[in-house]
Short mmCIF file of C-alpha atoms and ligand atoms in Angstrom, two decimals:
data_model
loop_
_atom_site.label_atom_id
_atom_site.label_comp_id
_atom_site.label_asym_id
_atom_site.label_seq_id
_atom_site.Cartn_x
_atom_site.Cartn_y
_atom_site.Cartn_z
CA UNK A 1 -110.16 -42.90 -35.46
CA UNK A 2 -106.94 -41.68 -36.41
CA UNK A 3 -104.35 -43.88 -36.95
CA UNK A 4 -101.04 -43.14 -35.07
CA UNK A 5 -97.56 -43.94 -36.68
CA UNK A 6 -94.92 -44.22 -34.98
CA UNK A 7 -92.02 -42.20 -36.09
CA UNK A 8 -88.69 -43.96 -36.32
CA UNK A 9 -87.55 -42.79 -32.73
CA UNK A 10 -90.59 -43.51 -31.06
CA UNK A 11 -90.10 -47.06 -32.48
CA UNK A 12 -86.17 -47.27 -30.85
CA UNK A 13 -86.46 -50.32 -28.73
CA UNK A 14 -85.39 -47.90 -25.24
CA UNK A 15 -82.19 -49.92 -24.23
CA UNK A 16 -81.99 -53.34 -22.05
CA UNK A 17 -80.70 -51.09 -19.44
CA UNK A 18 -83.85 -48.94 -18.90
CA UNK A 19 -84.93 -45.68 -20.21
CA UNK A 20 -80.99 -43.91 -18.71
CA UNK A 21 -79.19 -45.72 -21.40
CA UNK A 22 -82.13 -44.70 -24.35
CA UNK A 23 -81.82 -42.71 -27.55
CA UNK A 24 -81.53 -39.29 -26.30
CA UNK A 25 -79.31 -39.74 -23.49
CA UNK A 26 -75.88 -37.54 -24.12
CA UNK A 27 -73.04 -38.69 -25.77
CA UNK A 28 -70.45 -37.59 -22.55
CA UNK A 29 -73.36 -39.71 -20.12
CA UNK A 30 -73.14 -42.53 -22.39
CA UNK A 31 -68.97 -41.91 -21.75
CA UNK A 32 -69.70 -41.68 -18.19
CA UNK A 33 -71.74 -44.25 -17.66
CA UNK A 34 -68.80 -47.27 -19.84
CA UNK A 35 -66.02 -44.90 -17.68
CA UNK A 36 -67.50 -45.87 -14.13
CA UNK A 37 -65.13 -46.04 -11.06
CA UNK A 38 -64.80 -49.45 -10.86
CA UNK A 39 -63.39 -49.32 -14.72
CA UNK A 40 -61.31 -46.24 -13.89
CA UNK A 41 -59.77 -48.48 -11.23
CA UNK A 42 -59.51 -51.67 -12.96
CA UNK A 43 -56.98 -49.35 -15.13
CA UNK A 44 -55.31 -48.14 -12.47
CA UNK A 45 -54.68 -51.44 -11.48
CA UNK A 46 -52.84 -52.09 -15.13
CA UNK A 47 -50.77 -49.71 -14.90
CA UNK A 48 -49.73 -50.24 -11.51
CA UNK A 49 -48.30 -53.45 -12.42
CA UNK A 50 -46.26 -52.60 -14.55
CA UNK A 51 -45.31 -49.20 -12.61
CA UNK A 52 -44.38 -49.67 -8.86
CA UNK A 53 -43.43 -46.10 -8.21
CA UNK A 54 -46.44 -43.47 -7.51
CA UNK A 55 -46.41 -40.76 -9.28
CA UNK A 56 -46.92 -37.07 -7.33
CA UNK A 57 -47.18 -34.88 -11.24
CA UNK A 58 -49.13 -35.62 -14.39
CA UNK A 59 -48.59 -33.72 -17.40
CA UNK A 60 -50.27 -32.90 -20.58
CA UNK A 61 -48.14 -32.42 -23.49
CA UNK A 62 -50.14 -29.82 -25.87
CA UNK A 63 -48.93 -29.63 -29.73
CA UNK A 64 -45.28 -30.43 -30.24
CA UNK A 65 -44.51 -30.10 -27.15
CA UNK A 66 -44.13 -33.95 -26.24
CA UNK A 67 -40.42 -33.66 -26.37
CA UNK A 68 -40.91 -32.70 -22.85
CA UNK A 69 -41.10 -36.61 -21.81
CA UNK A 70 -37.91 -36.88 -22.94
CA UNK A 71 -35.90 -35.32 -19.99
CA UNK A 72 -38.15 -37.71 -17.98
CA UNK A 73 -35.10 -40.56 -16.47
CA UNK A 74 -35.64 -44.26 -15.30
CA UNK A 75 -38.43 -44.44 -17.36
CA UNK A 76 -41.55 -46.64 -18.03
CA UNK A 77 -43.04 -46.04 -21.52
CA UNK A 78 -46.62 -47.95 -21.74
CA UNK A 79 -48.14 -46.83 -25.63
CA UNK A 80 -51.55 -45.95 -25.15
CA UNK A 81 -52.72 -48.83 -27.30
CA UNK A 82 -51.82 -51.46 -24.73
CA UNK A 83 -53.60 -49.43 -21.93
CA UNK A 84 -57.53 -51.19 -22.20
CA UNK A 85 -59.57 -48.88 -22.82
CA UNK A 86 -57.19 -46.25 -23.42
CA UNK A 87 -58.07 -43.92 -26.87
CA UNK A 88 -55.46 -42.57 -28.90
CA UNK A 89 -54.71 -39.61 -30.13
CA UNK A 90 -54.66 -38.86 -34.25
CA UNK A 91 -53.33 -35.48 -34.34
CA UNK A 92 -49.91 -34.77 -35.79
CA UNK A 93 -47.77 -33.19 -32.95
CA UNK A 94 -49.02 -35.31 -30.58
CA UNK A 95 -47.77 -39.34 -29.41
CA UNK A 96 -49.98 -41.91 -27.91
CA UNK A 97 -47.59 -42.90 -24.41
CA UNK A 98 -48.46 -42.51 -21.31
CA UNK A 99 -44.47 -42.10 -19.64
CA UNK A 100 -43.79 -42.55 -15.92
CA UNK A 101 -40.25 -41.91 -14.62
CA UNK A 102 -38.56 -38.98 -12.48
CA UNK A 103 -38.62 -34.86 -13.58
CA UNK A 104 -36.19 -32.81 -11.32
CA UNK A 105 -36.47 -35.21 -8.29
CA UNK A 106 -40.02 -36.11 -8.28
CA UNK A 107 -42.13 -39.06 -9.92
CA UNK A 108 -44.31 -37.64 -12.84
CA UNK A 109 -46.28 -39.30 -15.10
CA UNK A 110 -47.49 -37.41 -18.42
CA UNK A 111 -49.31 -37.27 -21.52
CA UNK A 112 -47.71 -37.85 -24.41
CA UNK A 113 -50.62 -36.59 -26.40
CA UNK A 114 -53.73 -36.30 -25.63
CA UNK A 115 -57.43 -36.35 -27.18
CA UNK A 116 -59.42 -33.42 -28.79
CA UNK A 117 -63.35 -33.84 -28.84
CA UNK A 118 -62.61 -32.76 -33.43
CA UNK A 119 -61.37 -36.45 -33.09
CA UNK A 120 -64.55 -37.14 -32.46
CA UNK A 121 -64.29 -38.61 -28.87
CA UNK A 122 -67.06 -36.87 -26.75
CA UNK A 123 -65.38 -33.99 -24.14
CA UNK A 124 -65.67 -36.69 -20.96
CA UNK A 125 -64.04 -39.08 -22.99
CA UNK A 126 -60.69 -36.68 -24.14
CA UNK A 127 -60.51 -35.83 -20.38
CA UNK A 128 -60.90 -39.28 -18.94
CA UNK A 129 -56.89 -39.93 -18.73
CA UNK A 130 -57.52 -36.77 -15.82
CA UNK A 131 -58.73 -39.46 -12.89
CA UNK A 132 -56.45 -42.49 -14.43
CA UNK A 133 -53.95 -39.75 -12.91
CA UNK A 134 -55.10 -38.44 -10.06
CA UNK A 135 -56.47 -42.14 -8.56
CA UNK A 136 -52.12 -43.22 -9.53
CA UNK A 137 -51.81 -40.69 -7.18
CA UNK A 138 -50.30 -37.63 -8.89
CA UNK A 139 -52.44 -34.34 -6.64
CA UNK A 140 -50.57 -31.55 -9.37
CA UNK A 141 -51.50 -31.60 -12.80
CA UNK A 142 -49.74 -29.34 -15.69
CA UNK A 143 -51.49 -28.81 -18.50
CA UNK A 144 -49.95 -27.14 -21.60
CA UNK A 145 -50.94 -26.62 -24.94
CA UNK A 146 -50.47 -24.51 -28.46
CA UNK A 147 -52.65 -21.52 -28.65
CA UNK A 148 -53.62 -18.55 -31.04
CA UNK A 149 -52.93 -15.13 -29.53
CA UNK A 150 -56.09 -13.02 -29.47
CA UNK A 151 -54.64 -10.60 -27.79
CA UNK A 152 -53.33 -7.75 -29.90
CA UNK A 153 -49.87 -7.28 -27.31
CA UNK A 154 -49.01 -10.97 -27.97
CA UNK A 155 -46.09 -12.29 -29.69
CA UNK A 156 -46.05 -15.98 -31.51
CA UNK A 157 -43.45 -18.02 -28.71
CA UNK A 158 -44.76 -16.06 -25.67
CA UNK A 159 -45.80 -18.48 -23.20
CA UNK A 160 -48.62 -17.62 -21.46
CA UNK A 161 -49.96 -18.67 -17.59
CA UNK A 162 -53.29 -20.26 -17.87
CA UNK A 163 -55.35 -17.94 -14.95
CA UNK A 164 -58.73 -18.67 -16.37
CA UNK A 165 -60.59 -20.34 -18.98
CA UNK A 166 -64.00 -19.88 -21.39
CA UNK A 167 -65.17 -23.04 -21.80
CA UNK A 168 -67.56 -22.77 -25.04
CA UNK A 169 -68.45 -25.87 -25.17
CA UNK A 170 -69.78 -26.25 -21.67
CA UNK A 171 -71.74 -22.90 -22.20
CA UNK A 172 -73.10 -24.81 -24.82
CA UNK A 173 -73.89 -27.61 -22.75
CA UNK A 174 -71.10 -30.07 -23.42
CA UNK A 175 -69.63 -30.26 -20.39
CA UNK A 176 -67.38 -34.26 -19.59
CA UNK A 177 -69.50 -34.12 -16.37
CA UNK A 178 -72.84 -34.66 -17.60
CA UNK A 179 -74.05 -38.02 -16.75
CA UNK A 180 -74.52 -39.87 -13.55
CA UNK A 181 -72.00 -38.65 -10.94
CA UNK A 182 -70.50 -40.84 -8.33
CA UNK A 183 -69.33 -38.69 -5.55
CA UNK A 184 -66.23 -40.75 -5.37
CA UNK A 185 -64.72 -38.87 -7.96
CA UNK A 186 -66.23 -35.32 -7.08
CA UNK A 187 -68.70 -33.59 -6.39
CA UNK A 188 -72.04 -32.97 -8.34
CA UNK A 189 -71.80 -29.36 -8.88
CA UNK A 190 -68.01 -28.75 -8.51
CA UNK A 191 -67.19 -25.05 -8.47
CA UNK A 192 -64.79 -23.91 -10.89
CA UNK A 193 -63.63 -20.72 -9.91
CA UNK A 194 -60.03 -21.48 -8.64
CA UNK A 195 -59.28 -24.50 -11.21
CA UNK A 196 -56.10 -22.94 -12.08
CA UNK A 197 -54.40 -23.06 -8.93
CA UNK A 198 -52.99 -18.99 -7.65
CA UNK A 199 -49.83 -20.23 -5.47
CA UNK A 200 -48.82 -21.80 -8.46
CA UNK A 201 -49.44 -18.99 -10.45
CA UNK A 202 -46.95 -16.90 -8.09
CA UNK A 203 -44.74 -19.98 -7.69
CA UNK A 204 -44.45 -20.23 -11.94
CA UNK A 205 -44.01 -16.30 -12.10
CA UNK A 206 -40.96 -16.15 -10.03
CA UNK A 207 -39.89 -18.75 -11.63
CA UNK A 208 -39.95 -16.84 -15.08
CA UNK A 209 -38.69 -14.04 -13.81
CA UNK A 210 -35.12 -16.55 -12.18
CA UNK A 211 -34.57 -17.14 -16.03
CA UNK A 212 -35.39 -13.31 -17.08
CA UNK A 213 -38.11 -15.23 -19.33
CA UNK A 214 -41.44 -12.33 -19.79
CA UNK A 215 -44.59 -14.71 -19.28
CA UNK A 216 -48.35 -13.80 -19.88
CA UNK A 217 -51.07 -14.07 -17.83
CA UNK A 218 -54.41 -14.48 -19.45
CA UNK A 219 -57.45 -16.25 -20.13
CA UNK A 220 -57.73 -19.33 -22.34
CA UNK A 221 -60.72 -19.90 -24.76
CA UNK A 222 -61.59 -23.58 -25.49
CA UNK A 223 -63.92 -24.09 -28.42
CA UNK A 224 -64.21 -27.37 -30.10
CA UNK A 225 -62.27 -27.11 -33.27
CA UNK A 226 -61.10 -28.50 -35.80
CA UNK A 227 -61.56 -25.30 -37.81
CA UNK A 228 -59.54 -22.22 -36.62
CA UNK A 229 -61.66 -19.10 -36.24
CA UNK A 230 -63.22 -16.42 -37.87
CA UNK A 231 -62.09 -13.19 -38.13
CA UNK A 232 -65.60 -12.10 -36.45
CA UNK A 233 -65.31 -15.11 -33.98
CA UNK A 234 -61.52 -13.87 -32.90
CA UNK A 235 -63.01 -10.22 -32.33
CA UNK A 236 -66.12 -11.98 -29.95
CA UNK A 237 -63.72 -13.82 -27.96
CA UNK A 238 -61.65 -10.43 -27.30
CA UNK A 239 -64.35 -8.40 -26.43
CA UNK A 240 -65.80 -11.56 -23.92
CA UNK A 241 -61.84 -11.06 -22.30
CA UNK A 242 -60.20 -13.61 -24.03
CA UNK A 243 -56.12 -13.95 -24.40
CA UNK A 244 -55.58 -16.74 -26.19
CA UNK A 245 -57.36 -19.74 -28.33
CA UNK A 246 -57.40 -23.69 -28.53
CA UNK A 247 -59.08 -26.43 -28.62
CA UNK A 248 -58.02 -28.59 -25.82
CA UNK A 249 -57.38 -27.93 -21.85
CA UNK A 250 -60.57 -26.83 -20.67
CA UNK A 251 -62.67 -30.61 -20.36
CA UNK A 252 -60.00 -31.16 -19.10
CA UNK A 253 -59.01 -28.94 -16.04
CA UNK A 254 -62.95 -29.58 -15.89
CA UNK A 255 -62.58 -32.60 -14.98
CA UNK A 256 -59.00 -31.69 -12.35
CA UNK A 257 -61.03 -29.66 -10.96
CA UNK A 258 -63.49 -31.65 -10.01
CA UNK A 259 -60.87 -34.99 -8.63
CA UNK A 260 -59.00 -32.05 -6.38
CA UNK A 261 -56.16 -31.84 -8.72
CA UNK A 262 -54.24 -28.88 -8.56
CA UNK A 263 -53.65 -27.44 -11.49
CA UNK A 264 -51.07 -25.39 -13.19
CA UNK A 265 -51.77 -24.28 -17.28
CA UNK A 266 -49.96 -23.28 -19.76
CA UNK A 267 -50.23 -22.02 -23.23
CA UNK A 268 -48.03 -21.28 -26.08
CA UNK A 269 -48.59 -18.70 -28.55
CA UNK A 270 -48.07 -20.64 -31.28
CA UNK A 271 -49.82 -17.83 -33.96
CA UNK A 272 -51.38 -14.49 -34.13
CA UNK A 273 -54.97 -14.95 -34.72
CA UNK A 274 -57.21 -13.18 -37.51
CA UNK A 275 -57.94 -9.77 -36.79
CA UNK A 276 -59.41 -7.71 -39.43
CA UNK A 277 -60.42 -9.02 -43.17
CA UNK A 278 -57.30 -7.23 -45.26
CA UNK A 279 -54.87 -10.16 -43.37
CA UNK A 280 -53.97 -12.76 -46.00
CA UNK A 281 -52.45 -14.77 -43.69
CA UNK A 282 -54.28 -17.88 -42.07
CA UNK A 283 -52.92 -20.27 -39.25
CA UNK A 284 -51.69 -23.63 -40.46
CA UNK A 285 -51.01 -26.81 -38.05
CA UNK A 286 -47.53 -27.03 -39.16
CA UNK A 287 -46.85 -23.39 -38.29
CA UNK A 288 -48.01 -24.64 -34.95
CA UNK A 289 -45.80 -27.54 -34.90
CA UNK A 290 -42.90 -25.82 -36.06
CA UNK A 291 -43.13 -23.06 -33.59
CA UNK A 292 -44.15 -25.31 -30.37
CA UNK A 293 -40.61 -27.28 -31.16
CA UNK A 294 -38.62 -23.92 -31.41
CA UNK A 295 -39.68 -22.85 -27.83
CA UNK A 296 -40.16 -26.39 -25.91
CA UNK A 297 -36.83 -25.90 -24.55
CA UNK A 298 -37.69 -22.53 -22.43
CA UNK A 299 -41.09 -23.86 -21.87
CA UNK A 300 -39.70 -27.39 -20.20
CA UNK A 301 -36.64 -25.41 -18.33
CA UNK A 302 -39.76 -23.85 -16.76
CA UNK A 303 -41.91 -26.73 -15.82
CA UNK A 304 -38.79 -28.44 -15.10
CA UNK A 305 -37.86 -26.08 -12.14
CA UNK A 306 -41.18 -25.80 -11.38
CA UNK A 307 -41.76 -29.54 -10.22
CA UNK A 308 -38.17 -28.52 -8.61
CA UNK A 309 -40.03 -26.06 -6.30
CA UNK A 310 -42.98 -28.08 -5.21
CA UNK A 311 -40.90 -30.68 -4.12
CA UNK A 312 -38.90 -28.05 -2.50
CA UNK A 313 -41.90 -26.45 -0.79
CA UNK A 314 -45.50 -28.60 -1.58
CA UNK A 315 -47.98 -25.84 -0.36
O1 R1P B 401 -54.47 -27.91 -27.57
P1 R1P B 401 -53.15 -28.98 -27.98
O2 R1P B 401 -53.13 -29.91 -27.86
O3 R1P B 401 -51.70 -27.93 -28.11
O4 R1P B 401 -53.14 -28.37 -30.12
C1 R1P B 401 -53.33 -26.84 -30.62
O5 R1P B 401 -53.08 -26.90 -32.22
C2 R1P B 401 -53.65 -27.71 -33.04
C3 R1P B 401 -54.18 -27.03 -33.87
O6 R1P B 401 -53.40 -26.41 -34.58
C4 R1P B 401 -55.47 -28.04 -32.05
O7 R1P B 401 -55.57 -29.40 -31.63
C5 R1P B 401 -55.43 -26.71 -30.75
O8 R1P B 401 -55.92 -27.26 -29.20
#
């Protein structure tokens, strides 16, 4: 008779709450078991005790783009550190505040600083504030980000309307919705083909043309980071139809689609990507922040006018 020796995995006890909490559980499933509907509701109640108004527009600020929050009037600023169970942003160019107030006539909630998977957070943790903002009452999400230009026609400083995305972590089995689905948030199998609202895309194009801003419109590729891409990776992204690349946004927009947000996405092209082996330039985060801050005013004007136009014509 052979003696069976238990391997370390076999001998690890199954967690008290049962096999669903066992060692094999996906990190996003663990996150989603933590951020239950009730817990998100508690966070929302905590915020509502401080902020008496209901936001209509939710905004997520990308790297170096947090200045948008300075335009908000009648401001109430809640540092993430004060909000129960809220993560902190650890990245240069991202602050850690939830800013409430009025922007061009509508109540807004603005994330001045976001969370990225490379900081060590699961994609579910990075995206969960989207649910908080939806449960606070917002119906429209404006997501901004800094991105590298994959499309050879793009220049540094261009603003790209995101018409669609390639969610690489998702394609590799890392979707923020992995785990138990609470239907009160949204459906088990949410469609994401129209995650970026078509009417908002045309609204923004009209606004840009009034300001004589030439907008790009393209596909954002969301990668895990924190490394910038290799030359081969950039060439692959272009082959696959990608126009810009970054390390955020896609998990947020996934949760936004799940909980019924209408989303507008804007990527600021802060750097060219490496295209061939003779190029000596390499992207650096300091350049990303510098270009974001340089172009922030233009982007802010577009967002400001967009909110005004949502106010005038909500559909
Ligand atoms: O996507 P945001 O947060 O704008 O930041 C972008 O800039 C950083 C890299 O420079 C990465 O975090 C990338 O995702």
